[in-house]
mmCIF file with all atom_site columns, C-alpha atoms in Angstrom:
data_model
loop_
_atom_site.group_PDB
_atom_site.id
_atom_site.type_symbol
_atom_site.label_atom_id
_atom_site.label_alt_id
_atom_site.label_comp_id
_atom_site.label_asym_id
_atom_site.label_entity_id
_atom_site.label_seq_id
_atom_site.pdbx_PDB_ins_code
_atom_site.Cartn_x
_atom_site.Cartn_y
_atom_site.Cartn_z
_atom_site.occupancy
_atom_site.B_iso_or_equiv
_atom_site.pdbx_formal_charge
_atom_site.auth_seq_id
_atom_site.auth_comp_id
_atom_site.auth_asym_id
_atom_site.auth_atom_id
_atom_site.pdbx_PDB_model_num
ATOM 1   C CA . UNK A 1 1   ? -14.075 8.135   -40.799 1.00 0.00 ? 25  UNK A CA 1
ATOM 2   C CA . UNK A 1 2   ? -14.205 8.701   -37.317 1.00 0.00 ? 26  UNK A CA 1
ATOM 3   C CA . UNK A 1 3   ? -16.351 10.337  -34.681 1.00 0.00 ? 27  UNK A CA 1
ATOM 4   C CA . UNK A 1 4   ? -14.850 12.324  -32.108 1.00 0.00 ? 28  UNK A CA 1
ATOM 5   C CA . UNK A 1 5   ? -16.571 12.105  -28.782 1.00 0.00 ? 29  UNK A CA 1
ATOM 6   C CA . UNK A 1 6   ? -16.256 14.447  -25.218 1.00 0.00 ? 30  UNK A CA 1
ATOM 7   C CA . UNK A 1 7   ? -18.326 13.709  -22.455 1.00 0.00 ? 31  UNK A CA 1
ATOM 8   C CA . UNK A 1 8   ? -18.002 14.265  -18.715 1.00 0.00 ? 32  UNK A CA 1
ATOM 9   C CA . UNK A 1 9   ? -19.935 12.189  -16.025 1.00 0.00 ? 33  UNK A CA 1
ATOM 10  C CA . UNK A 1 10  ? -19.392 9.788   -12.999 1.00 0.00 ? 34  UNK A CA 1
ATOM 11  C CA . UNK A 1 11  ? -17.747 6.226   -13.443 1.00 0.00 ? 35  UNK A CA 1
ATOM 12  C CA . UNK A 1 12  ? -20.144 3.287   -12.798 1.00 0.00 ? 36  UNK A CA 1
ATOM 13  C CA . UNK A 1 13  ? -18.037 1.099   -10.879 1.00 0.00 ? 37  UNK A CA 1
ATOM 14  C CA . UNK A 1 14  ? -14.416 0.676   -10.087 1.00 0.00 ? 38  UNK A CA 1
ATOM 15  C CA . UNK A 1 15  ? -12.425 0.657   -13.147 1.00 0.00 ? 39  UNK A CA 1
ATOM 16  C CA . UNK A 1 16  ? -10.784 -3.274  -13.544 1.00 0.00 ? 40  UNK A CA 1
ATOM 17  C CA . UNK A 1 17  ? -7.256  -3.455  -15.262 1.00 0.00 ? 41  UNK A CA 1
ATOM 18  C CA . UNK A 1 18  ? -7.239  -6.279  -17.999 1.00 0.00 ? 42  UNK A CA 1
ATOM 19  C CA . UNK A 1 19  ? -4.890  -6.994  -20.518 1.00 0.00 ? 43  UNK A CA 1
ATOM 20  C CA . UNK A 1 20  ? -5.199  -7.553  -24.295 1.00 0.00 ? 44  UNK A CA 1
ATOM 21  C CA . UNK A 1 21  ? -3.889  -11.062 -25.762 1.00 0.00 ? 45  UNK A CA 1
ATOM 22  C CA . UNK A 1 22  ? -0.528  -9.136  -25.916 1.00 0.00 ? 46  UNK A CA 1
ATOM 23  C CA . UNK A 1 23  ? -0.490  -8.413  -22.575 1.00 0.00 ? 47  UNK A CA 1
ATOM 24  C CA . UNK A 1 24  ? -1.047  -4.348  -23.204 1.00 0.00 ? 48  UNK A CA 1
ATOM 25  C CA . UNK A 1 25  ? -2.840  -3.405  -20.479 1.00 0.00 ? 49  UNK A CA 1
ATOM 26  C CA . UNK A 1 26  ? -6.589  -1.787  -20.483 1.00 0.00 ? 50  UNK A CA 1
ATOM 27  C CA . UNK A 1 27  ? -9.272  -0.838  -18.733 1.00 0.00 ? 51  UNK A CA 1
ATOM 28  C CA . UNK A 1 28  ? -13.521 -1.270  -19.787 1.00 0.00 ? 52  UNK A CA 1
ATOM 29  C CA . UNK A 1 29  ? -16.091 0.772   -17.723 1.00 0.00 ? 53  UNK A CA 1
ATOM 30  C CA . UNK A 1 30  ? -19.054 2.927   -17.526 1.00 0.00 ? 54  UNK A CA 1
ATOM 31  C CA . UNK A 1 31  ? -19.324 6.462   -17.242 1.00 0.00 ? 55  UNK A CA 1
ATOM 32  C CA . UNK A 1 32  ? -22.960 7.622   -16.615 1.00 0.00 ? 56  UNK A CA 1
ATOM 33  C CA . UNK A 1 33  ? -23.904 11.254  -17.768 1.00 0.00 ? 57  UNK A CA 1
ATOM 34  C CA . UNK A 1 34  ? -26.651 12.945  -15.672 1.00 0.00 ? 58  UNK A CA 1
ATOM 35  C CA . UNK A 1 35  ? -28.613 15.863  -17.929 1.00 0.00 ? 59  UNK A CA 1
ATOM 36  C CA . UNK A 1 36  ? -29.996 18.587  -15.536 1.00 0.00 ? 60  UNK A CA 1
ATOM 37  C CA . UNK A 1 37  ? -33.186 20.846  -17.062 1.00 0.00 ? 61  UNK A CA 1
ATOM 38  C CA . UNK A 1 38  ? -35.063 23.368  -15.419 1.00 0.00 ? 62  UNK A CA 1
ATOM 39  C CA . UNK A 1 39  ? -39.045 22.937  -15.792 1.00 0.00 ? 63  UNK A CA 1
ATOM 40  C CA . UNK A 1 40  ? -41.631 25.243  -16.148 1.00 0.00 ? 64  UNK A CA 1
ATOM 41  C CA . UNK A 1 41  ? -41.796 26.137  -13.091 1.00 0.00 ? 65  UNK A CA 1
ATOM 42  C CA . UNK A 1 42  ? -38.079 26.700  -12.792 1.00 0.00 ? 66  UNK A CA 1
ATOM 43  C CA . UNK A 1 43  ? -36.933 24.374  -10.569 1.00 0.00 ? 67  UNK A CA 1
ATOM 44  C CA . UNK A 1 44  ? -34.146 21.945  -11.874 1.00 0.00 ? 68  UNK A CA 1
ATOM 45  C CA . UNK A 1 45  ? -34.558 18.383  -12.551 1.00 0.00 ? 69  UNK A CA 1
ATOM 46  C CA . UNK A 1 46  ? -32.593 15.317  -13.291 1.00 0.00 ? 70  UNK A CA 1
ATOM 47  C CA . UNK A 1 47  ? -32.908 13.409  -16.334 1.00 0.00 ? 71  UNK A CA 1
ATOM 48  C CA . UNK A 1 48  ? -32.082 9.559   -16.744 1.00 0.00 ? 72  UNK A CA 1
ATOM 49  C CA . UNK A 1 49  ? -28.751 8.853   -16.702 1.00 0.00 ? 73  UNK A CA 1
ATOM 50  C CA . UNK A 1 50  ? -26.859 8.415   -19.982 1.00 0.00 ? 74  UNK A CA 1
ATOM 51  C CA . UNK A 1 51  ? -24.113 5.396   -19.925 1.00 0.00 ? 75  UNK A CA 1
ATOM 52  C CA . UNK A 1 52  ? -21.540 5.266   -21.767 1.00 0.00 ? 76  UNK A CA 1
ATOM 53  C CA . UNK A 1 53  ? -19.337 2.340   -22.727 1.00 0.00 ? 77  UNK A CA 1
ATOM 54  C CA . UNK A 1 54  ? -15.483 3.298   -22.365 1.00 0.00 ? 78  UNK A CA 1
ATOM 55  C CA . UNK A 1 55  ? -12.020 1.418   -23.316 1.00 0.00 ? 79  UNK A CA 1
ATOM 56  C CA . UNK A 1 56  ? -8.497  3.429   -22.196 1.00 0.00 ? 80  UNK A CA 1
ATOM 57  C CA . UNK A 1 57  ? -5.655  1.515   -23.569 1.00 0.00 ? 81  UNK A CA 1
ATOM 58  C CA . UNK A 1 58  ? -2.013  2.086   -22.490 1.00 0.00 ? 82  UNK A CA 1
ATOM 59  C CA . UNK A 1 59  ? -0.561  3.955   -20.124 1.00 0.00 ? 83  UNK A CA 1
ATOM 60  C CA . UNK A 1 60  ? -3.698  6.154   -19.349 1.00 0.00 ? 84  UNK A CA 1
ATOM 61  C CA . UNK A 1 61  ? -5.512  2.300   -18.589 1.00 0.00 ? 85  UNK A CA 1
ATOM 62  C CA . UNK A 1 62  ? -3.121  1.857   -15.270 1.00 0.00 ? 86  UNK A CA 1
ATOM 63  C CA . UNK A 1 63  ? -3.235  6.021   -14.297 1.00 0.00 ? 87  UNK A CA 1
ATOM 64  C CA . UNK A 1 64  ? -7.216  5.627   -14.310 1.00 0.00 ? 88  UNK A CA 1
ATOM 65  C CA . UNK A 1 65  ? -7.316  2.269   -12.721 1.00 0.00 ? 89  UNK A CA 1
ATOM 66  C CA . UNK A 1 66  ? -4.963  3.554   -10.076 1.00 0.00 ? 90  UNK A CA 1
ATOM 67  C CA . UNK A 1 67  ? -6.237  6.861   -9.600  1.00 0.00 ? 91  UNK A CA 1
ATOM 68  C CA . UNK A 1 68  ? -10.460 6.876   -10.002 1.00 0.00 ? 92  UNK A CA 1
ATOM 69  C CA . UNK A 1 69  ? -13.220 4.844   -8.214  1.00 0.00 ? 93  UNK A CA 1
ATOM 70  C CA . UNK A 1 70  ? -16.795 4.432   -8.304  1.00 0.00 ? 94  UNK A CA 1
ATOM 71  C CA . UNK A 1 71  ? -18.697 7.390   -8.517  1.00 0.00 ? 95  UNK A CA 1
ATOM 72  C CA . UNK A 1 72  ? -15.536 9.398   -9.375  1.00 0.00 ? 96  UNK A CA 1
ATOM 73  C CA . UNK A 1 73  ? -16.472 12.185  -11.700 1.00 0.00 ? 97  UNK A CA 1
ATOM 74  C CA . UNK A 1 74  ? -14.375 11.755  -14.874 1.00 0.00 ? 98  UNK A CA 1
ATOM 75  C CA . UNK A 1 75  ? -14.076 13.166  -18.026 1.00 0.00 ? 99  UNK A CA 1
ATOM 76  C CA . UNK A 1 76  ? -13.722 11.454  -21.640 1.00 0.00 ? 100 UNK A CA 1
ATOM 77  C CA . UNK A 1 77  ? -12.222 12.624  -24.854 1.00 0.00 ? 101 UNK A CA 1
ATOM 78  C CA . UNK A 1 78  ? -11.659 9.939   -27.679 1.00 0.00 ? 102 UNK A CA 1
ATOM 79  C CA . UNK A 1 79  ? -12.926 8.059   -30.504 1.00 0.00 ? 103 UNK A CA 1
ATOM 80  C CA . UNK A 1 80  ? -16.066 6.331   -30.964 1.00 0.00 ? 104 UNK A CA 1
ATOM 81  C CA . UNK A 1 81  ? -16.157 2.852   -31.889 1.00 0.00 ? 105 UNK A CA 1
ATOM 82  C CA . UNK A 1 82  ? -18.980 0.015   -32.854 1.00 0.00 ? 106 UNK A CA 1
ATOM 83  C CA . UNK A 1 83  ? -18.020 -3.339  -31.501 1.00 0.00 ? 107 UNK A CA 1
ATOM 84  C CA . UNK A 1 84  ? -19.970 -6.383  -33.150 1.00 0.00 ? 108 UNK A CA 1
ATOM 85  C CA . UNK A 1 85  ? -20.218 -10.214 -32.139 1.00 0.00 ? 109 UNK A CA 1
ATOM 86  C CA . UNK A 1 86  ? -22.549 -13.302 -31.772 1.00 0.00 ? 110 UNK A CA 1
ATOM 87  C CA . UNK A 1 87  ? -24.512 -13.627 -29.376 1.00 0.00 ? 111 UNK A CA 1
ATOM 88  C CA . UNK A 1 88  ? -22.928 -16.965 -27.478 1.00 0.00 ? 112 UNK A CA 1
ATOM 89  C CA . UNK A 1 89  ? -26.232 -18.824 -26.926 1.00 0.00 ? 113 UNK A CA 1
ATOM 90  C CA . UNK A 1 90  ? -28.893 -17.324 -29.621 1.00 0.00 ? 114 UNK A CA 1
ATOM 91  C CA . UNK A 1 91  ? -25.990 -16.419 -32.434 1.00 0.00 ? 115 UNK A CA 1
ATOM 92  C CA . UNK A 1 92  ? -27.373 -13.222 -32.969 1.00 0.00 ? 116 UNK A CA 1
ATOM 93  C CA . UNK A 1 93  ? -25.544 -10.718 -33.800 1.00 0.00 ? 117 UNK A CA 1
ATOM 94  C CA . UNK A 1 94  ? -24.760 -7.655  -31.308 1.00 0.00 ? 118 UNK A CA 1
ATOM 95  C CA . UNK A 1 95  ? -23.218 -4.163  -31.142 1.00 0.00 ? 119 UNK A CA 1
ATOM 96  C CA . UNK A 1 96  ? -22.316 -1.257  -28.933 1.00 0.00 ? 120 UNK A CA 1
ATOM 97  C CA . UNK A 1 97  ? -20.902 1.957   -29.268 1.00 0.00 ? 121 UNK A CA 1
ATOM 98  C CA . UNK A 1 98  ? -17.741 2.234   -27.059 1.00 0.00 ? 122 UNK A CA 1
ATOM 99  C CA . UNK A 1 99  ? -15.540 5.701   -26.913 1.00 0.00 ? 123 UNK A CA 1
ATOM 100 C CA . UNK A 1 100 ? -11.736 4.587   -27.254 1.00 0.00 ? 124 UNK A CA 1
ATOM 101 C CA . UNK A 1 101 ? -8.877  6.357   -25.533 1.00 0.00 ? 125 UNK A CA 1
ATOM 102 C CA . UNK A 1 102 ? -5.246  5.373   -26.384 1.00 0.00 ? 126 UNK A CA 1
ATOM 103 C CA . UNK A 1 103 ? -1.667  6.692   -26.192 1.00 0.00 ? 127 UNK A CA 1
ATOM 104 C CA . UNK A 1 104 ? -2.353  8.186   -29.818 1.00 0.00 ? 128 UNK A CA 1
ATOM 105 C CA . UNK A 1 105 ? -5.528  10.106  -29.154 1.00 0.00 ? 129 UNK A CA 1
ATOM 106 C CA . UNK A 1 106 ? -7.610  10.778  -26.713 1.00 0.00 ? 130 UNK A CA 1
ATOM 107 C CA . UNK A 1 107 ? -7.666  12.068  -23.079 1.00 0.00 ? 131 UNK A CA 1
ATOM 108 C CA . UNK A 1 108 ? -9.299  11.202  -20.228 1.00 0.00 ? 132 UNK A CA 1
ATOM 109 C CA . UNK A 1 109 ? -9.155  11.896  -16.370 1.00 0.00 ? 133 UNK A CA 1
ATOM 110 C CA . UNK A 1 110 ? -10.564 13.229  -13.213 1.00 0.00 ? 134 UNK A CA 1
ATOM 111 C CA . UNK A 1 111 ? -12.986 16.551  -13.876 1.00 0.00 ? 135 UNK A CA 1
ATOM 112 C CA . UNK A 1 112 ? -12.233 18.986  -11.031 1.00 0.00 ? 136 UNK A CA 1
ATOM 113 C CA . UNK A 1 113 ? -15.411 20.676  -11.474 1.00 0.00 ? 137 UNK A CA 1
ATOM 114 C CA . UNK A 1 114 ? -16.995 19.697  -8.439  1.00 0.00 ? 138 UNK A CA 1
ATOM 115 C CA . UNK A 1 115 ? -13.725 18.619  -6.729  1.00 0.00 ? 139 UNK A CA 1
ATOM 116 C CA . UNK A 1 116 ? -10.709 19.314  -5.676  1.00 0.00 ? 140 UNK A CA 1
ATOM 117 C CA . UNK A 1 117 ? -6.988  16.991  -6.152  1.00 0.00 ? 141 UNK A CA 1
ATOM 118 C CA . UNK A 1 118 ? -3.466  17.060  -5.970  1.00 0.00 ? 142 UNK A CA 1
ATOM 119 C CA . UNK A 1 119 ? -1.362  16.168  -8.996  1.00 0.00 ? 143 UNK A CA 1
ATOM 120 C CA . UNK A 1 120 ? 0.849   13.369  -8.848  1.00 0.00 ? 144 UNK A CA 1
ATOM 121 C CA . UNK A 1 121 ? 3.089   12.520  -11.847 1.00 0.00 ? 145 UNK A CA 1
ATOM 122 C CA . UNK A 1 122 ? 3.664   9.379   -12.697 1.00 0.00 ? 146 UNK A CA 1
ATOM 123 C CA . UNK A 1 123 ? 7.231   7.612   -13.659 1.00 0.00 ? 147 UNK A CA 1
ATOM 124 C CA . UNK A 1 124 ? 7.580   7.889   -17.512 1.00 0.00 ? 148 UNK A CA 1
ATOM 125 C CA . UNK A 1 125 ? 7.534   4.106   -19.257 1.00 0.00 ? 149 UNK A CA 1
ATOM 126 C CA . UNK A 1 126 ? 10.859  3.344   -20.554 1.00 0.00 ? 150 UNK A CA 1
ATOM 127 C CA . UNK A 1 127 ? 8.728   3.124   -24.073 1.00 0.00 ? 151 UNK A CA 1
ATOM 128 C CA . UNK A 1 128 ? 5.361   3.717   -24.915 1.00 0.00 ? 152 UNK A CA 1
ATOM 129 C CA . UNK A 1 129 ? 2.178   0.424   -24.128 1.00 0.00 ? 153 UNK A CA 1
#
């Protein structure tokens, strides 16, 4: 069973492009989520920052790494995942959620709430990543 996740916030840093041992292409990042609440006395406040961990696979990897930048307010629609390892020098073990975006489900992309953008459409891949 899966969990579906939505979230909208500002990206962390520049998104990187890697690539997978079969040379699909993806991106990792951080999208921090700021909470606004109004006191008692009415005025708002900030909360701490939420981060998220995100992987886009695919075709929607290259579109974000091409199109967003650091502080770029995006917003995130897929799956959430639990990655595990080994810690490389103790050997303990580790995990983090991550939300996953693919060509079969999930969206992500640039949240106009506070901005404005032109659409640019990209070529269509002769097949799918």
């Amino acid at each position: 069973m899966s969990t579906t996740v939505t979230f909208a916030g500002n990206l962390a840093e520049a998104p990187e492009l890697l690539y997978t041992r079969e040379n699909k292409p993806f991106v990792s990042c951080r999208v921090l989520v700021n909470r606004r609440t109004q006191n008692d006395q009415g005025e708002w406040v900030n909360d701490e920052p939420t981060a998220h961990n995100v992987k886009i696979f695919g075709s929607a990897a290259t579109h974000v790494h091409d199109s967003c930048g650091s502080g770029d307010p995006i917003f995130v629609h897929g799956l959430e995942r639990t990655e595990a390892w080994a810690d490389k020098e103790t050997g303990e073990k580790r995990t983090k959620d991550v939300a996953v975006v693919d060509n079969r489900f999930g969206e992500v992309g640039l949240s106009l709430k506070y901005v404005s953008a032109r659409i640019e459409r990209a070529p269509h891949a002769a097949q799918a990543c």
